[in-house]
Amino acid sequence: MLNLKTNIALLKGDGIGPEIVDSAVAVLKKIGEVFGHSFNFTAYPIGGEALDLTGVPLPEETLKGCLASDSVLLGAVGGPKWDTLPGNLRPERALLGIRAGLGLYSNIRPAKLFPALREASPLRAELAEKGFDLVIVRELTGGIYFGESGRRTGTNGPEAYDTECYSETEIKRIGRVAFKLAQKRSKRLTSVDKANVLESSRLWREVMHQLADEYPDVAYADLLVDNAAMQLVKNPAQFDVMVTSNMFGDILSDEASQITGSIGLLPSSSLGDGTRGMYEPIHGSAPDIAGTGKANPIATVLSAAMMLRDSFFLEKEAKTVENAVANVLNCGYRTADIAAGKPAEALSTAEMTEKILDKIGQ
Ligand code: IPM
Ligand code: MG
């Protein structure tokens, strides 16, 4: 595709959000220059930033702006300043709201170990040597994060509850995403649930088994979530595509990120039925390092690469970004989180971004 003109909504958010989004925007601009595309950026407030400005974490104007855009790039939301607000006003609520508002039920979180970062991985040397390259497909708009919840008075006093509920339709649509992705990769799919305890997981498993019959070329397996958590550190190379519920995917993707060396490396894409997606690092707003220049921009830069591929079908451009990141790591450049015992040599967010831009330009 030549000379693509496209509108990207920026949701910088809180903490390190603005710094890492700026890095990814610089990368997209550079890609635009090199390949002749024009990316038009419009920023909208979200999370704590939006609360301070408008009194709500997800202003209508932000959702409208995202709906009117071709794609969305998000930094991170949340911070101690807003931690004591009631649940419906917390910055995190905006994230759930925007995912639901844009119909983004499918969250793709690839986790692979860059050979250059084996040292940074907490895995034993022989496991790190083997490497891994897996993708977690997380259901994003259902389950316990969206179920009925509340407070009430029980027999022992005040109590609180959250409910996990999945419809067959929700399970089927995320299941199809995962089976199709597995077909494009090594044709292995593991579905993670807790079917030995939860009724919602038993329905999840039934539906996945129906789908497995429809995709006979995919080798399918079930795995209980507690076992999955263990297997991920015991032998991550066994996995290719994993599909799971909203909450299990949230937890397992943090685990998967840490064995790659740092949570600062993992991108994600969230899509619905169309091509408009939201792209964000899987990490949070890291308020403790906000403004210090210590944030690793790689997860957000790789999220921008996923946008190029999944929303704009610019495969070559996406690869160029991914190769630039791999190249920079191969050259030994590190931000503080992956500097493994050599903090003095760590690059700042802006310096790391410059290195990536240089590689793209080469
Ligand atoms: C993530 C985050 C969010 C989530 C929070 C901040 C609401 O942990 O994207 O993984 O739970 O989805
Ligand atoms: Mg999370």
Tab-separated table of C-alpha atoms and ligand atoms in Angstrom:
chain	number	residue	atom	x	y	z
A	1	MET	CA	0.000	0.000	0.000
A	2	LEU	CA	1.413	3.386	-0.945
A	3	ASN	CA	0.965	6.794	0.628
A	4	LEU	CA	-1.447	5.821	3.333
A	5	LYS	CA	-3.148	8.765	5.057
A	6	THR	CA	-4.523	7.880	8.376
A	7	ASN	CA	-5.761	9.350	11.673
A	8	ILE	CA	-4.399	8.014	14.921
A	9	ALA	CA	-5.891	8.926	18.292
A	10	LEU	CA	-3.319	9.247	21.066
A	11	LEU	CA	-4.292	8.438	24.630
A	12	LYS	CA	-1.145	9.265	26.548
A	13	GLY	CA	-2.618	8.868	30.026
A	14	ASP	CA	-0.661	8.976	33.256
A	15	GLY	CA	2.768	8.297	34.748
A	16	ILE	CA	5.192	7.226	32.027
A	17	GLY	CA	2.319	7.155	29.480
A	18	PRO	CA	3.180	10.477	27.770
A	19	GLU	CA	6.918	9.658	27.512
A	20	ILE	CA	6.459	6.271	25.893
A	21	VAL	CA	3.692	7.437	23.558
A	22	ASP	CA	5.981	10.257	22.396
A	23	SER	CA	8.614	7.627	21.562
A	24	ALA	CA	6.162	5.562	19.531
A	25	VAL	CA	4.901	8.678	17.722
A	26	ALA	CA	8.484	9.559	16.772
A	27	VAL	CA	8.878	6.048	15.387
A	28	LEU	CA	5.623	6.263	13.403
A	29	LYS	CA	6.642	9.664	12.001
A	30	LYS	CA	9.951	8.224	10.928
A	31	ILE	CA	8.190	5.285	9.254
A	32	GLY	CA	5.926	7.810	7.529
A	33	GLU	CA	8.969	9.664	6.180
A	34	VAL	CA	10.773	6.557	5.014
A	35	PHE	CA	7.765	4.874	3.394
A	36	GLY	CA	5.766	7.910	2.306
A	37	HIS	CA	2.754	7.656	4.609
A	38	SER	CA	1.127	10.456	6.507
A	39	PHE	CA	0.015	9.743	10.023
A	40	ASN	CA	-2.110	12.408	11.598
A	41	PHE	CA	-2.136	12.404	15.408
A	42	THR	CA	-4.798	13.797	17.760
A	43	ALA	CA	-4.393	13.487	21.520
A	44	TYR	CA	-7.311	12.973	23.894
A	45	PRO	CA	-7.246	12.811	27.685
A	46	ILE	CA	-7.845	9.556	29.542
A	47	GLY	CA	-7.443	8.202	33.070
A	48	GLY	CA	-6.117	10.419	35.831
A	49	GLU	CA	-5.217	13.094	33.320
A	50	ALA	CA	-8.865	13.233	32.210
A	51	LEU	CA	-10.106	13.159	35.803
A	52	ASP	CA	-8.058	16.230	36.630
A	53	LEU	CA	-9.259	18.017	33.509
A	54	THR	CA	-12.909	17.010	33.316
A	55	GLY	CA	-13.854	15.117	36.475
A	56	VAL	CA	-14.345	11.794	34.680
A	57	PRO	CA	-11.738	9.200	33.623
A	58	LEU	CA	-13.214	8.661	30.155
A	59	PRO	CA	-14.707	11.868	28.733
A	60	GLU	CA	-17.234	11.436	25.947
A	61	GLU	CA	-15.038	13.502	23.652
A	62	THR	CA	-12.238	10.939	24.084
A	63	LEU	CA	-14.427	7.990	23.141
A	64	LYS	CA	-15.868	9.934	20.201
A	65	GLY	CA	-12.393	10.921	19.030
A	66	CYS	CA	-11.273	7.291	19.149
A	67	LEU	CA	-14.395	6.118	17.293
A	68	ALA	CA	-13.690	8.694	14.590
A	69	SER	CA	-10.045	7.648	14.220
A	70	ASP	CA	-8.500	4.827	12.191
A	71	SER	CA	-6.619	3.506	15.183
A	72	VAL	CA	-5.690	4.284	18.766
A	73	LEU	CA	-2.342	4.322	20.556
A	74	LEU	CA	-2.491	4.236	24.339
A	75	GLY	CA	0.212	4.765	26.959
A	76	ALA	CA	-0.978	3.805	30.429
A	77	VAL	CA	-3.389	5.012	33.077
A	78	GLY	CA	-3.462	5.238	36.864
A	79	GLY	CA	-1.390	6.513	39.739
A	80	PRO	CA	-1.386	7.008	43.510
A	81	LYS	CA	-3.122	10.379	43.197
A	82	TRP	CA	-6.342	8.699	42.067
A	83	ASP	CA	-6.056	5.425	44.010
A	84	THR	CA	-8.537	6.376	46.680
A	85	LEU	CA	-11.344	7.332	44.311
A	86	PRO	CA	-14.433	5.091	44.184
A	87	GLY	CA	-14.277	2.250	41.626
A	88	ASN	CA	-16.365	3.998	38.969
A	89	LEU	CA	-14.032	7.015	38.960
A	90	ARG	CA	-10.711	5.180	38.961
A	91	PRO	CA	-8.482	5.767	35.918
A	92	GLU	CA	-8.475	2.009	35.230
A	93	ARG	CA	-12.216	2.214	34.636
A	94	ALA	CA	-11.489	4.360	31.590
A	95	LEU	CA	-9.399	1.595	30.105
A	96	LEU	CA	-12.191	-0.938	30.498
A	97	GLY	CA	-14.655	1.659	29.177
A	98	ILE	CA	-12.671	2.439	26.067
A	99	ARG	CA	-12.077	-1.240	25.301
A	100	ALA	CA	-15.817	-1.913	25.595
A	101	GLY	CA	-16.777	1.325	23.828
A	102	LEU	CA	-14.657	0.407	20.818
A	103	GLY	CA	-15.818	-3.232	20.889
A	104	LEU	CA	-12.267	-4.536	21.295
A	105	TYR	CA	-12.859	-8.043	22.569
A	106	SER	CA	-9.666	-9.595	21.324
A	107	ASN	CA	-6.386	-8.742	23.019
A	108	ILE	CA	-3.238	-10.173	21.486
A	109	ARG	CA	-0.146	-10.212	23.698
A	110	PRO	CA	2.936	-11.715	22.063
A	111	ALA	CA	5.798	-12.665	24.387
A	112	LYS	CA	9.075	-13.714	22.928
A	113	LEU	CA	12.568	-13.841	24.277
A	114	PHE	CA	14.963	-11.701	22.251
A	115	PRO	CA	18.185	-13.740	21.959
A	116	ALA	CA	20.117	-10.614	23.015
A	117	LEU	CA	18.176	-10.471	26.277
A	118	ARG	CA	18.718	-14.014	27.533
A	119	GLU	CA	20.783	-12.590	30.384
A	120	ALA	CA	17.949	-10.345	31.499
A	121	SER	CA	15.477	-13.236	31.732
A	122	PRO	CA	15.014	-14.773	35.183
A	123	LEU	CA	14.789	-18.201	33.505
A	124	ARG	CA	17.562	-20.747	34.113
A	125	ALA	CA	20.280	-20.512	31.462
A	126	GLU	CA	19.305	-23.719	29.634
A	127	LEU	CA	15.662	-22.602	29.422
A	128	ALA	CA	16.604	-19.122	28.247
A	129	GLU	CA	18.925	-20.722	25.704
A	130	LYS	CA	15.954	-22.625	24.248
A	131	GLY	CA	14.030	-19.355	23.940
A	132	PHE	CA	10.282	-19.037	23.429
A	133	ASP	CA	7.867	-17.217	21.180
A	134	LEU	CA	4.271	-17.371	22.325
A	135	VAL	CA	1.110	-15.324	22.030
A	136	ILE	CA	-1.551	-14.907	24.660
A	137	VAL	CA	-5.008	-14.246	23.239
A	138	ARG	CA	-6.913	-12.593	26.063
A	139	GLU	CA	-10.686	-12.052	25.980
A	140	LEU	CA	-10.989	-8.336	26.731
A	141	THR	CA	-14.569	-7.183	27.140
A	142	GLY	CA	-16.198	-9.886	29.224
A	143	GLY	CA	-15.728	-12.004	32.328
A	144	ILE	CA	-15.213	-10.827	35.863
A	145	TYR	CA	-13.876	-7.377	34.903
A	146	PHE	CA	-17.262	-6.596	33.379
A	147	GLY	CA	-19.597	-8.803	35.462
A	148	GLU	CA	-22.014	-7.734	38.125
A	149	SER	CA	-20.224	-6.450	41.180
A	150	GLY	CA	-21.055	-4.595	44.323
A	151	ARG	CA	-21.147	-4.315	48.081
A	152	ARG	CA	-23.767	-5.693	50.396
A	153	THR	CA	-24.301	-6.720	53.954
A	154	GLY	CA	-23.901	-10.447	54.533
A	155	THR	CA	-24.393	-12.536	57.622
A	156	ASN	CA	-20.915	-11.583	58.846
A	157	GLY	CA	-21.173	-7.916	58.000
A	158	PRO	CA	-20.080	-5.994	54.911
A	159	GLU	CA	-19.008	-8.030	51.884
A	160	ALA	CA	-18.108	-7.370	48.265
A	161	TYR	CA	-18.562	-9.492	45.165
A	162	ASP	CA	-17.533	-9.666	41.493
A	163	THR	CA	-19.014	-12.139	39.043
A	164	GLU	CA	-17.470	-14.083	36.195
A	165	CYS	CA	-19.948	-14.610	33.369
A	166	TYR	CA	-19.259	-15.666	29.791
A	167	SER	CA	-21.756	-16.187	27.015
A	168	GLU	CA	-21.279	-18.833	24.362
A	169	THR	CA	-21.091	-16.022	21.792
A	170	GLU	CA	-18.248	-14.264	23.612
A	171	ILE	CA	-16.276	-17.484	23.979
A	172	LYS	CA	-16.822	-18.468	20.369
A	173	ARG	CA	-15.636	-15.174	18.900
A	174	ILE	CA	-12.427	-15.057	20.929
A	175	GLY	CA	-11.930	-18.773	20.271
A	176	ARG	CA	-12.096	-18.196	16.527
A	177	VAL	CA	-9.495	-15.445	16.758
A	178	ALA	CA	-7.179	-17.838	18.579
A	179	PHE	CA	-7.719	-20.807	16.237
A	180	LYS	CA	-7.119	-18.592	13.192
A	181	LEU	CA	-3.968	-17.169	14.739
A	182	ALA	CA	-2.754	-20.689	15.539
A	183	GLN	CA	-3.347	-21.659	11.889
A	184	LYS	CA	-1.037	-18.831	10.834
A	185	ARG	CA	1.652	-19.843	13.333
A	186	SER	CA	2.690	-23.330	14.379
A	187	LYS	CA	-0.878	-24.703	14.546
A	188	ARG	CA	-0.824	-25.343	18.289
A	189	LEU	CA	-3.394	-23.849	20.633
A	190	THR	CA	-3.711	-24.152	24.399
A	191	SER	CA	-6.905	-22.972	26.039
A	192	VAL	CA	-6.459	-21.988	29.678
A	193	ASP	CA	-9.356	-22.235	32.121
A	194	LYS	CA	-10.342	-23.397	35.579
A	195	ALA	CA	-12.912	-25.957	34.499
A	196	ASN	CA	-12.315	-28.131	37.570
A	197	VAL	CA	-13.975	-25.427	39.693
A	198	LEU	CA	-15.747	-22.747	37.663
A	199	GLU	CA	-18.975	-23.231	35.705
A	200	SER	CA	-18.014	-20.362	33.367
A	201	SER	CA	-14.803	-22.276	32.571
A	202	ARG	CA	-16.764	-25.445	31.848
A	203	LEU	CA	-18.794	-23.584	29.234
A	204	TRP	CA	-15.546	-22.041	27.956
A	205	ARG	CA	-14.060	-25.527	27.513
A	206	GLU	CA	-17.194	-26.946	25.828
A	207	VAL	CA	-17.216	-24.142	23.278
A	208	MET	CA	-13.470	-24.464	22.637
A	209	HIS	CA	-13.941	-28.210	22.014
A	210	GLN	CA	-16.675	-27.458	19.454
A	211	LEU	CA	-14.320	-25.074	17.709
A	212	ALA	CA	-11.485	-27.599	17.833
A	213	ASP	CA	-13.649	-29.852	15.623
A	214	GLU	CA	-13.972	-26.984	13.136
A	215	TYR	CA	-10.204	-26.460	12.992
A	216	PRO	CA	-8.873	-30.023	12.749
A	217	ASP	CA	-5.500	-28.772	11.510
A	218	VAL	CA	-4.837	-27.088	14.878
A	219	ALA	CA	-3.462	-29.276	17.687
A	220	TYR	CA	-5.626	-28.228	20.615
A	221	ALA	CA	-5.077	-28.742	24.342
A	222	ASP	CA	-6.807	-27.649	27.555
A	223	LEU	CA	-4.788	-26.486	30.529
A	224	LEU	CA	-5.894	-25.430	33.999
A	225	VAL	CA	-4.764	-21.930	34.868
A	226	ASP	CA	-2.751	-22.881	37.960
A	227	ASN	CA	-0.861	-25.440	35.912
A	228	ALA	CA	-0.452	-22.899	33.100
A	229	ALA	CA	1.187	-20.450	35.521
A	230	MET	CA	3.630	-23.169	36.514
A	231	GLN	CA	4.310	-24.435	32.966
A	232	LEU	CA	5.070	-20.905	31.782
A	233	VAL	CA	8.146	-20.722	33.978
A	234	LYS	CA	8.972	-24.433	33.782
A	235	ASN	CA	9.003	-24.731	30.010
A	236	PRO	CA	7.655	-21.732	28.086
A	237	ALA	CA	8.908	-23.134	24.768
A	238	GLN	CA	6.076	-25.694	24.838
A	239	PHE	CA	3.541	-22.925	24.088
A	240	ASP	CA	2.590	-21.259	20.849
A	241	VAL	CA	-0.868	-19.649	21.019
A	242	MET	CA	-2.708	-19.563	24.363
A	243	VAL	CA	-6.313	-18.388	24.639
A	244	THR	CA	-7.933	-17.448	27.896
A	245	SER	CA	-10.403	-15.267	29.770
A	246	ASN	CA	-9.981	-11.626	30.642
A	247	MET	CA	-8.650	-12.102	34.167
A	248	PHE	CA	-6.477	-15.158	33.505
A	249	GLY	CA	-5.021	-13.408	30.452
A	250	ASP	CA	-4.258	-10.319	32.516
A	251	ILE	CA	-2.330	-12.370	35.060
A	252	LEU	CA	-0.566	-14.796	32.718
A	253	SER	CA	0.579	-12.030	30.377
A	254	ASP	CA	2.397	-10.271	33.214
A	255	GLU	CA	4.087	-13.564	34.025
A	256	ALA	CA	4.972	-14.169	30.373
A	257	SER	CA	6.398	-10.667	30.100
A	258	GLN	CA	8.697	-11.065	33.060
A	259	ILE	CA	10.362	-14.163	31.628
A	260	THR	CA	11.223	-12.146	28.505
A	261	GLY	CA	13.384	-10.005	30.768
A	262	SER	CA	11.116	-7.064	31.458
A	263	ILE	CA	7.501	-6.038	31.376
A	264	GLY	CA	8.781	-2.994	29.505
A	265	LEU	CA	9.121	-5.037	26.318
A	266	LEU	CA	5.658	-6.430	25.665
A	267	PRO	CA	3.243	-4.822	23.193
A	268	SER	CA	-0.398	-5.626	22.668
A	269	SER	CA	-3.122	-5.115	20.144
A	270	SER	CA	-6.824	-5.014	20.887
A	271	LEU	CA	-9.228	-5.555	18.038
A	272	GLY	CA	-12.893	-6.152	17.445
A	273	ASP	CA	-14.606	-7.048	14.213
A	274	GLY	CA	-13.170	-4.158	12.184
A	275	THR	CA	-9.667	-2.861	11.564
A	276	ARG	CA	-9.742	-0.047	14.127
A	277	GLY	CA	-7.704	-1.262	17.044
A	278	MET	CA	-6.136	0.026	20.203
A	279	TYR	CA	-2.466	-0.598	20.738
A	280	GLU	CA	-0.814	-0.368	24.109
A	281	PRO	CA	2.095	-1.740	26.104
A	282	ILE	CA	0.948	-4.396	28.568
A	283	HIS	CA	2.663	-2.592	31.452
A	284	GLY	CA	1.150	0.111	33.602
A	285	SER	CA	1.889	3.770	34.240
A	286	ALA	CA	4.893	3.123	36.562
A	287	PRO	CA	4.388	6.342	38.553
A	288	ASP	CA	7.578	5.639	40.520
A	289	ILE	CA	9.750	6.288	37.446
A	290	ALA	CA	7.545	8.832	35.639
A	291	GLY	CA	9.564	11.802	34.449
A	292	THR	CA	12.926	10.202	35.270
A	293	GLY	CA	13.668	9.057	31.716
A	294	LYS	CA	13.974	5.471	32.939
A	295	ALA	CA	10.935	4.116	31.107
A	296	ASN	CA	11.581	1.541	28.421
A	297	PRO	CA	9.818	2.717	25.240
A	298	ILE	CA	10.145	-0.660	23.480
A	299	ALA	CA	6.745	-2.099	24.478
A	300	THR	CA	4.978	0.965	23.071
A	301	VAL	CA	7.162	1.120	19.981
A	302	LEU	CA	6.380	-2.555	19.306
A	303	SER	CA	2.697	-1.777	19.887
A	304	ALA	CA	2.957	0.818	17.110
A	305	ALA	CA	4.447	-1.916	14.909
A	306	MET	CA	1.432	-4.093	15.664
A	307	MET	CA	-0.800	-1.171	14.633
A	308	LEU	CA	0.999	-0.887	11.320
A	309	ARG	CA	0.438	-4.568	10.672
A	310	ASP	CA	-2.986	-5.295	12.168
A	311	SER	CA	-4.870	-2.069	11.439
A	312	PHE	CA	-3.093	-0.708	8.357
A	313	PHE	CA	-1.767	-3.937	6.784
A	314	LEU	CA	1.690	-2.393	6.436
A	315	GLU	CA	3.689	-5.574	6.953
A	316	LYS	CA	6.973	-4.234	5.644
A	317	GLU	CA	6.758	-1.128	7.807
A	318	ALA	CA	5.875	-3.230	10.873
A	319	LYS	CA	8.845	-5.515	10.236
A	320	THR	CA	11.113	-2.491	9.841
A	321	VAL	CA	10.181	-1.302	13.342
A	322	GLU	CA	10.555	-4.775	14.830
A	323	ASN	CA	13.912	-5.291	13.153
A	324	ALA	CA	15.104	-1.889	14.384
A	325	VAL	CA	14.248	-2.872	17.962
A	326	ALA	CA	15.955	-6.262	17.653
A	327	ASN	CA	18.951	-4.555	16.094
A	328	VAL	CA	19.278	-2.005	18.858
A	329	LEU	CA	19.164	-4.788	21.435
A	330	ASN	CA	21.714	-6.810	19.482
A	331	CYS	CA	23.996	-3.768	19.547
A	332	GLY	CA	23.843	-3.905	23.336
A	333	TYR	CA	21.761	-0.798	23.993
A	334	ARG	CA	19.701	-1.150	27.157
A	335	THR	CA	17.263	0.864	29.233
A	336	ALA	CA	17.520	0.537	33.031
A	337	ASP	CA	14.998	-2.315	33.318
A	338	ILE	CA	17.064	-4.606	31.070
A	339	ALA	CA	20.542	-3.351	31.943
A	340	ALA	CA	21.215	-6.504	34.036
A	341	GLY	CA	23.708	-5.314	36.611
A	342	LYS	CA	25.107	-2.452	34.522
A	343	PRO	CA	22.766	0.416	35.468
A	344	ALA	CA	25.441	3.017	34.695
A	345	GLU	CA	25.304	2.100	31.027
A	346	ALA	CA	21.506	2.344	30.777
A	347	LEU	CA	20.049	4.664	28.150
A	348	SER	CA	17.212	7.045	28.869
A	349	THR	CA	13.817	6.745	27.171
A	350	ALA	CA	14.764	9.469	24.669
A	351	GLU	CA	18.205	7.973	23.973
A	352	MET	CA	16.753	4.525	23.345
A	353	THR	CA	14.162	6.060	21.021
A	354	GLU	CA	16.944	7.823	19.079
A	355	LYS	CA	18.788	4.519	18.655
A	356	ILE	CA	15.633	2.906	17.250
A	357	LEU	CA	15.052	5.854	14.897
A	358	ASP	CA	18.648	5.580	13.657
A	359	LYS	CA	18.177	1.906	12.823
A	360	ILE	CA	14.950	2.610	10.942
A	361	GLY	CA	16.722	5.231	8.887
A	362	GLN	CA	19.582	2.905	7.918
B	1	IPM	C1	-3.631	-4.575	31.564
B	1	IPM	C2	-3.858	-3.804	32.836
B	1	IPM	C3	-5.306	-3.389	32.892
B	1	IPM	C4	-6.146	-4.640	32.830
B	1	IPM	C5	-5.686	-2.533	34.110
B	1	IPM	C6	-4.809	-1.310	34.257
B	1	IPM	C7	-7.133	-2.138	34.085
B	1	IPM	O1	-3.483	-4.560	33.926
B	1	IPM	O2	-3.886	-4.027	30.479
B	1	IPM	O3	-3.176	-5.713	31.646
B	1	IPM	O4	-6.396	-5.255	33.855
B	1	IPM	O5	-6.552	-5.015	31.744
B	2	MG	MG	-2.423	-6.319	33.427
